[in-house]
PDB file of C-alpha atoms in Angstrom:
ATOM      1  CA  MET Q 168      23.734  30.072 -43.512  1.00 50.00           C
ATOM      2  CA  GLY Q 169      20.226  29.929 -45.077  1.00 58.00           C
ATOM      3  CA  ARG Q 170      19.216  32.104 -42.242  1.00 61.00           C
ATOM      4  CA  SER Q 171      21.913  34.449 -42.151  1.00 54.00           C
ATOM      5  CA  ALA Q 172      21.072  35.034 -46.030  1.00 52.00           C
ATOM      6  CA  LEU Q 173      17.316  35.312 -45.426  1.00 57.00           C
ATOM      7  CA  TRP Q 174      18.206  38.188 -42.471  1.00 54.00           C
ATOM      8  CA  GLY Q 175      20.698  40.289 -44.899  1.00 52.00           C
ATOM      9  CA  LEU Q 176      17.680  40.043 -47.639  1.00 51.00           C
ATOM     10  CA  LEU Q 177      14.988  41.652 -45.451  1.00 58.00           C
ATOM     11  CA  ILE Q 178      17.623  44.122 -43.617  1.00 62.00           C
ATOM     12  CA  GLY Q 179      19.323  44.983 -46.869  1.00 54.00           C
ATOM     13  CA  THR Q 180      15.800  45.699 -48.280  1.00 56.00           C
ATOM     14  CA  ALA Q 181      14.076  47.357 -45.543  1.00 60.00           C
ATOM     15  CA  LEU Q 182      17.230  50.255 -44.977  1.00 58.00           C
ATOM     16  CA  MET Q 183      17.365  50.639 -49.032  1.00 57.00           C
ATOM     17  CA  THR Q 184      13.743  51.195 -49.183  1.00 59.00           C
ATOM     18  CA  ILE Q 185      13.662  53.419 -46.442  1.00 63.00           C
ATOM     19  CA  LEU Q 186      16.682  55.805 -47.933  1.00 60.00           C
ATOM     20  CA  ILE Q 187      14.934  55.876 -51.554  1.00 59.00           C
ATOM     21  CA  MET Q 188      11.026  56.610 -49.954  1.00 59.00           C
ATOM     22  CA  PHE Q 189      12.515  59.376 -48.300  1.00 60.00           C
ATOM     23  CA  GLY Q 190      14.897  60.692 -51.273  1.00 60.00           C
ATOM     24  CA  LEU Q 191      11.992  60.737 -53.873  1.00 55.00           C
ATOM     25  CA  ALA Q 192       8.873  61.198 -52.189  1.00 51.00           C
ATOM     26  CA  VAL Q 193       8.890  64.943 -51.802  1.00 51.00           C
ATOM     27  CA  PRO Q 194       4.689  66.010 -52.467  1.00 51.00           C
ATOM     28  CA  SER Q 195       4.674  69.356 -54.192  1.00 48.00           C
ATOM     29  CA  SER Q 196       0.944  70.075 -52.876  1.00 49.00           C
ATOM     30  CA  ASP Q 197      -1.712  68.122 -50.514  1.00 51.00           C
ATOM     31  CA  ASP Q 198      -4.215  66.748 -52.928  1.00 49.00           C
ATOM     32  CA  ASP Q 199      -1.323  64.682 -54.584  1.00 53.00           C
ATOM     33  CA  GLY Q 200       0.654  63.897 -51.230  1.00 53.00           C
ATOM     34  CA  ASP Q 201      -1.103  60.569 -50.790  1.00 56.00           C
ATOM     35  CA  THR Q 202      -0.086  59.600 -54.507  1.00 59.00           C
ATOM     36  CA  MET Q 203       3.206  60.635 -54.652  1.00 56.00           C
ATOM     37  CA  TRP Q 204       3.633  58.629 -51.254  1.00 55.00           C
ATOM     38  CA  ALA Q 205       2.185  55.250 -52.310  1.00 59.00           C
ATOM     39  CA  ALA Q 206       4.249  55.935 -55.583  1.00 57.00           C
ATOM     40  CA  ALA Q 207       7.449  56.536 -53.413  1.00 57.00           C
ATOM     41  CA  PHE Q 208       7.096  53.436 -51.493  1.00 56.00           C
ATOM     42  CA  VAL Q 209       6.235  50.900 -54.103  1.00 57.00           C
ATOM     43  CA  ALA Q 210       9.451  52.410 -56.154  1.00 56.00           C
ATOM     44  CA  SER Q 211      11.523  52.292 -53.364  1.00 54.00           C
ATOM     45  CA  GLY Q 212      10.684  48.608 -52.432  1.00 55.00           C
ATOM     46  CA  ILE Q 213      11.359  47.483 -55.752  1.00 58.00           C
ATOM     47  CA  VAL Q 214      14.728  49.425 -56.374  1.00 53.00           C
ATOM     48  CA  GLY Q 215      15.311  48.466 -52.649  1.00 51.00           C
ATOM     49  CA  VAL Q 216      15.082  44.513 -52.904  1.00 52.00           C
ATOM     50  CA  VAL Q 217      17.738  45.069 -55.808  1.00 53.00           C
ATOM     51  CA  MET Q 218      19.815  47.223 -54.428  1.00 57.00           C
ATOM     52  CA  GLY Q 219      19.668  46.256 -50.932  1.00 51.00           C
ATOM     53  CA  GLY Q 220      18.273  43.065 -50.895  1.00 50.00           C
ATOM     54  CA  ILE Q 221      20.858  41.389 -53.245  1.00 62.00           C
ATOM     55  CA  PRO Q 222      23.474  42.778 -51.484  1.00 63.00           C
ATOM     56  CA  GLY Q 223      22.306  42.014 -47.821  1.00 54.00           C
ATOM     57  CA  THR Q 224      21.808  38.509 -49.183  1.00 59.00           C
ATOM     58  CA  LEU Q 225      25.279  38.045 -50.255  1.00 59.00           C
ATOM     59  CA  ILE Q 226      26.761  39.582 -47.025  1.00 63.00           C
ATOM     60  CA  GLY Q 227      24.511  37.043 -45.329  1.00 56.00           C
ATOM     61  CA  LEU Q 228      25.669  34.192 -46.804  1.00 57.00           C
ATOM     62  CA  VAL Q 229      29.490  35.423 -46.342  1.00 58.00           C
ATOM     63  CA  VAL Q 230      28.840  35.897 -42.402  1.00 59.00           C
ATOM     64  CA  GLY Q 231      26.746  32.310 -42.139  1.00 63.00           C
ATOM     65  CA  ALA Q 232      29.603  30.798 -44.129  1.00 64.00           C
ATOM     66  CA  VAL Q 233      32.273  32.069 -41.186  1.00 60.00           C
ATOM     67  CA  ARG Q 234      29.799  31.357 -38.809  1.00 64.00           C
ATOM     68  CA  ARG Q 235      29.721  27.690 -39.991  1.00 66.00           C
ATOM     69  CA  ARG Q 236      33.642  27.421 -40.271  1.00 67.00           C
ATOM     70  CA  ARG Q 237      34.341  28.761 -36.860  1.00 60.00           C
ATOM     71  CA  PRO Q 238      35.002  25.713 -34.677  1.00 55.00           C
ATOM     72  CA  ALA Q 239      32.784  25.400 -31.655  1.00 56.00           C
ATOM     73  CA  ILE Q 240      34.421  25.993 -28.026  1.00 63.00           C
ATOM     74  CA  ALA Q 241      34.808  22.852 -26.607  1.00 60.00           C
ATOM     75  CA  PRO Q 242      34.083  22.692 -22.720  1.00 65.00           C
ATOM     76  CA  PRO Q 243      36.948  22.836 -20.366  1.00 67.00           C
ATOM     77  CA  PRO Q 244      38.240  19.607 -19.502  1.00 67.00           C
ATOM     78  CA  MET Q 245      37.171  17.946 -16.655  1.00 66.00           C
ATOM     79  CA  PRO Q 246      39.809  18.094 -13.576  1.00 65.00           C
ATOM     80  CA  MET Q 247      41.775  14.749 -13.259  1.00 61.00           C
ATOM     81  CA  PRO Q 248      40.715  13.265  -9.576  1.00 64.00           C
ATOM     82  CA  PHE Q 249      43.493  13.226  -7.035  1.00 60.00           C
ATOM     83  CA  PRO Q 250      44.789   9.781  -6.525  1.00 60.00           C
ATOM     84  CA  PRO Q 251      44.217   8.082  -3.790  1.00 64.00           C
ATOM     85  CA  PRO Q 252      46.851   8.396  -0.715  1.00 63.00           C
ATOM     86  CA  LEU Q 253      49.423   5.172  -0.522  1.00 50.00           C
ATOM     87  CA  PRO Q 254      49.058   3.188   2.217  1.00 50.00           C
ATOM     88  CA  PRO Q 255      51.532   3.167   4.611  1.00 53.00           C
ATOM     89  CA  PRO Q 256      54.402   0.936   4.592  1.00 47.00           C
ATOM     90  CA  PRO Q 257      54.171  -2.470   6.518  1.00 50.00           C
ATOM     91  CA  LEU Q 258      56.425  -2.055   9.729  1.00 58.00           C
ATOM     92  CA  ASN Q 259      58.878  -4.215   9.918  1.00 61.00           C
ATOM     93  CA  ASP Q 260      61.208  -3.408  12.928  1.00 81.00           C
ATOM     94  CA  ARG Q 261      62.181  -5.009  16.010  1.00 90.00           C
ATOM     95  CA  TRP Q 262      58.898  -3.917  17.807  1.00 93.00           C
ATOM     96  CA  SER Q 263      57.047  -6.021  15.297  1.00 93.00           C
ATOM     97  CA  ALA Q 264      59.382  -8.771  15.624  1.00 93.00           C
ATOM     98  CA  MET Q 265      58.949  -8.880  19.093  1.00 95.00           C
ATOM     99  CA  VAL Q 266      55.046  -8.991  18.438  1.00 95.00           C
ATOM    100  CA  GLY Q 267      55.445 -11.408  16.166  1.00 94.00           C
ATOM    101  CA  ARG Q 268      57.300 -13.930  18.196  1.00 95.00           C
ATOM    102  CA  CYS Q 269      54.494 -13.552  21.005  1.00 96.00           C
ATOM    103  CA  GLU Q 270      51.713 -13.931  18.198  1.00 95.00           C
ATOM    104  CA  LEU Q 271      53.256 -17.071  16.758  1.00 96.00           C
ATOM    105  CA  ALA Q 272      53.375 -18.655  20.601  1.00 96.00           C
ATOM    106  CA  VAL Q 273      49.459 -18.083  20.835  1.00 96.00           C
ATOM    107  CA  ARG Q 274      48.995 -19.538  17.716  1.00 96.00           C
ATOM    108  CA  ARG Q 275      51.478 -22.517  18.498  1.00 96.00           C
ATOM    109  CA  VAL Q 276      49.460 -23.032  22.182  1.00 96.00           C
ATOM    110  CA  HIS Q 277      46.334 -23.111  20.128  1.00 96.00           C
ATOM    111  CA  ALA Q 278      47.261 -25.836  17.772  1.00 95.00           C
ATOM    112  CA  ALA Q 279      48.663 -27.952  20.953  1.00 95.00           C
ATOM    113  CA  VAL Q 280      45.677 -27.573  22.376  1.00 94.00           C
ATOM    114  CA  ALA Q 281      43.517 -28.893  19.582  1.00 94.00           C
ATOM    115  CA  THR Q 282      45.425 -32.115  19.608  1.00 93.00           C
ATOM    116  CA  VAL Q 283      44.059 -33.258  22.943  1.00 91.00           C
ATOM    117  CA  PRO Q 284      41.052 -35.248  22.887  1.00 89.00           C
ATOM    118  CA  ALA Q 285      37.819 -34.017  24.139  1.00 89.00           C
ATOM    119  CA  SER Q 286      37.815 -34.275  27.493  1.00 88.00           C
ATOM    120  CA  PRO Q 287      37.210 -32.020  31.081  1.00 90.00           C
ATOM    121  CA  ALA Q 288      40.715 -31.574  31.204  1.00 89.00           C
ATOM    122  CA  ARG Q 289      41.119 -30.318  27.370  1.00 90.00           C
ATOM    123  CA  GLU Q 290      38.239 -27.571  28.188  1.00 92.00           C
ATOM    124  CA  TRP Q 291      40.158 -26.697  31.534  1.00 92.00           C
ATOM    125  CA  LEU Q 292      43.374 -26.369  28.828  1.00 93.00           C
ATOM    126  CA  GLU Q 293      41.105 -24.361  26.164  1.00 94.00           C
ATOM    127  CA  ARG Q 294      40.363 -21.682  28.926  1.00 95.00           C
ATOM    128  CA  ILE Q 295      43.613 -21.377  29.782  1.00 94.00           C
ATOM    129  CA  ALA Q 296      44.813 -21.043  26.194  1.00 95.00           C
ATOM    130  CA  ALA Q 297      42.154 -18.279  25.636  1.00 95.00           C
ATOM    131  CA  ARG Q 298      43.284 -16.371  28.688  1.00 94.00           C
ATOM    132  CA  PHE Q 299      47.036 -16.548  27.139  1.00 95.00           C
ATOM    133  CA  ALA Q 300      45.568 -15.005  23.956  1.00 95.00           C
ATOM    134  CA  ALA Q 301      43.963 -12.212  25.735  1.00 93.00           C
ATOM    135  CA  GLU Q 302      47.291 -10.987  26.871  1.00 94.00           C
ATOM    136  CA  LEU Q 303      48.526 -10.008  23.151  1.00 95.00           C
ATOM    137  CA  PRO Q 304      46.608  -6.740  23.261  1.00 94.00           C
ATOM    138  CA  ASP Q 305      49.149  -5.684  26.029  1.00 94.00           C
ATOM    139  CA  VAL Q 306      51.930  -6.908  23.786  1.00 95.00           C
ATOM    140  CA  ARG Q 307      51.031  -4.572  20.991  1.00 94.00           C
ATOM    141  CA  ARG Q 308      50.329  -1.839  23.036  1.00 94.00           C
ATOM    142  CA  LEU Q 309      53.681  -2.052  24.637  1.00 94.00           C
ATOM    143  CA  ALA Q 310      55.032  -2.242  21.021  1.00 94.00           C
ATOM    144  CA  ASP Q 311      53.320   1.141  20.125  1.00 94.00           C
ATOM    145  CA  LEU Q 312      54.836   3.030  22.926  1.00 94.00           C
ATOM    146  CA  GLY Q 313      58.444   1.570  22.138  1.00 93.00           C
ATOM    147  CA  ARG Q 314      58.165   2.479  18.663  1.00 92.00           C
ATOM    148  CA  ALA Q 315      56.514   6.130  19.504  1.00 92.00           C
ATOM    149  CA  LEU Q 316      59.048   6.955  21.876  1.00 91.00           C
ATOM    150  CA  ASP Q 317      61.930   5.193  19.759  1.00 89.00           C
ATOM    151  CA  ALA Q 318      63.011   3.613  22.593  1.00 89.00           C
ATOM    152  CA  ASP Q 319      66.533   2.061  22.706  1.00 89.00           C
ATOM    153  CA  HIS Q 320      67.557  -1.213  23.869  1.00 88.00           C
ATOM    154  CA  GLN Q 321      68.267  -0.038  27.462  1.00 90.00           C
ATOM    155  CA  HIS Q 322      64.915   1.640  27.921  1.00 92.00           C
ATOM    156  CA  PRO Q 323      62.442  -0.007  30.426  1.00 94.00           C
ATOM    157  CA  VAL Q 324      59.692  -0.567  27.410  1.00 94.00           C
ATOM    158  CA  THR Q 325      62.256  -2.767  25.797  1.00 93.00           C
ATOM    159  CA  ASP Q 326      63.163  -4.588  29.024  1.00 94.00           C
ATOM    160  CA  ARG Q 327      59.091  -5.260  29.323  1.00 94.00           C
ATOM    161  CA  LEU Q 328      58.729  -6.285  25.916  1.00 94.00           C
ATOM    162  CA  SER Q 329      61.530  -8.616  25.973  1.00 95.00           C
ATOM    163  CA  ALA Q 330      60.267 -10.301  29.236  1.00 94.00           C
ATOM    164  CA  ALA Q 331      57.080 -10.932  27.534  1.00 95.00           C
ATOM    165  CA  VAL Q 332      58.693 -12.511  24.710  1.00 96.00           C
ATOM    166  CA  ARG Q 333      60.448 -14.585  27.357  1.00 96.00           C
ATOM    167  CA  ASP Q 334      57.242 -15.345  29.076  1.00 95.00           C
ATOM    168  CA  PHE Q 335      55.205 -16.196  25.976  1.00 96.00           C
ATOM    169  CA  THR Q 336      57.688 -18.353  24.735  1.00 96.00           C
ATOM    170  CA  SER Q 337      58.296 -20.724  28.127  1.00 95.00           C
ATOM    171  CA  PHE Q 338      54.471 -20.641  28.079  1.00 96.00           C
ATOM    172  CA  GLU Q 339      54.592 -22.196  24.821  1.00 96.00           C
ATOM    173  CA  ASP Q 340      56.589 -25.010  26.350  1.00 95.00           C
ATOM    174  CA  GLU Q 341      54.620 -25.397  28.979  1.00 94.00           C
ATOM    175  CA  VAL Q 342      51.673 -26.307  27.403  1.00 94.00           C
ATOM    176  CA  GLY Q 343      53.109 -28.644  25.053  1.00 93.00           C
ATOM    177  CA  ARG Q 344      54.419 -30.592  27.669  1.00 92.00           C
ATOM    178  CA  ALA Q 345      51.005 -30.513  29.225  1.00 91.00           C
ATOM    179  CA  ALA Q 346      49.191 -31.408  26.135  1.00 91.00           C
ATOM    180  CA  LEU Q 347      51.637 -34.403  25.785  1.00 90.00           C
ATOM    181  CA  ARG Q 348      50.434 -35.545  29.164  1.00 88.00           C
ATOM    182  CA  LEU Q 349      47.226 -35.165  28.263  1.00 88.00           C
ATOM    183  CA  LEU Q 350      47.504 -37.414  25.407  1.00 84.00           C
ATOM    184  CA  ASN Q 351      47.962 -40.400  27.749  1.00 80.00           C
ATOM    185  CA  GLN Q 352      45.798 -39.089  30.784  1.00 76.00           C
ATOM    186  CA  THR Q 353      42.499 -37.912  29.836  1.00 67.00           C
ATOM    187  CA  THR Q 354      41.030 -37.996  33.330  1.00 77.00           C
ATOM    188  CA  LEU Q 355      40.736 -34.525  35.287  1.00 80.00           C
ATOM    189  CA  ASP Q 356      42.214 -36.225  38.624  1.00 82.00           C
ATOM    190  CA  ALA Q 357      44.893 -37.301  36.904  1.00 80.00           C
ATOM    191  CA  VAL Q 358      46.350 -33.563  35.305  1.00 83.00           C
ATOM    192  CA  ARG Q 359      44.432 -31.407  37.792  1.00 87.00           C
ATOM    193  CA  THR Q 360      47.943 -30.387  39.699  1.00 89.00           C
ATOM    194  CA  ASP Q 361      49.518 -30.025  36.465  1.00 87.00           C
ATOM    195  CA  LEU Q 362      46.719 -27.823  35.103  1.00 90.00           C
ATOM    196  CA  GLU Q 363      46.746 -25.739  38.086  1.00 92.00           C
ATOM    197  CA  VAL Q 364      50.321 -24.973  38.087  1.00 92.00           C
ATOM    198  CA  LEU Q 365      50.366 -24.223  34.346  1.00 92.00           C
ATOM    199  CA  GLU Q 366      47.575 -21.919  35.157  1.00 91.00           C
ATOM    200  CA  GLN Q 367      49.744 -19.983  37.508  1.00 92.00           C
ATOM    201  CA  GLN Q 368      52.607 -19.715  34.722  1.00 91.00           C
ATOM    202  CA  LEU Q 369      50.113 -17.492  32.747  1.00 92.00           C
ATOM    203  CA  PRO Q 370      52.000 -14.255  31.824  1.00 90.00           C
ATOM    204  CA  HIS Q 371      50.577 -11.049  33.045  1.00 85.00           C
ATOM    205  CA  LEU Q 372      51.328  -8.225  30.999  1.00 76.00           C
ATOM    206  CA  GLY Q 373      48.756  -5.633  32.568  1.00 63.00           C
ATOM    207  CA  SER Q 374      50.451  -6.438  36.118  1.00 53.00           C
ATOM    208  CA  PRO Q 375      53.357  -4.532  36.901  1.00 49.00           C
TER     209      PRO Q 375
END
């Protein structure tokens, strides 16, 4: 507000001084021209302060008050970020159920092998269990294919995956029987034939 009043004083005084000086300073001869200009300037300055400076100061005060009362323009609000996309719902269909049954068979086989005492026969059984678990990716790929095709119960993909579930479940039972025999007979020669037969019963989904 003080700066606006000062500018009003200066502008009002300057304008009124110029107007009065040009209105009064009309020299009558060349000799007294300089004197008349000086007198006109002094008189115009005094009158300009009274008649122009004071009103200019008042106008400056009003302008300053209006500017101070005007609210500052707030910056536009930042746009809200878009929420992240929701994760896809968990799959809970018959394809997932069949894959889950095969995964359960693999977990049970590993748990059964873990109960066998340490021996060369157990190491052989562990290798068989590892090969059994390696068939799971093929099971999942079959389920993904059936889901993508929306295959019905008579589709070949459904038949193939249903057969895999039966093979995994049957192999789980065979490993359980072999583990039971290995609890009493840990020598490799005593169970070699059983392990060879068990190895031949491994599911092979990669083969037609």
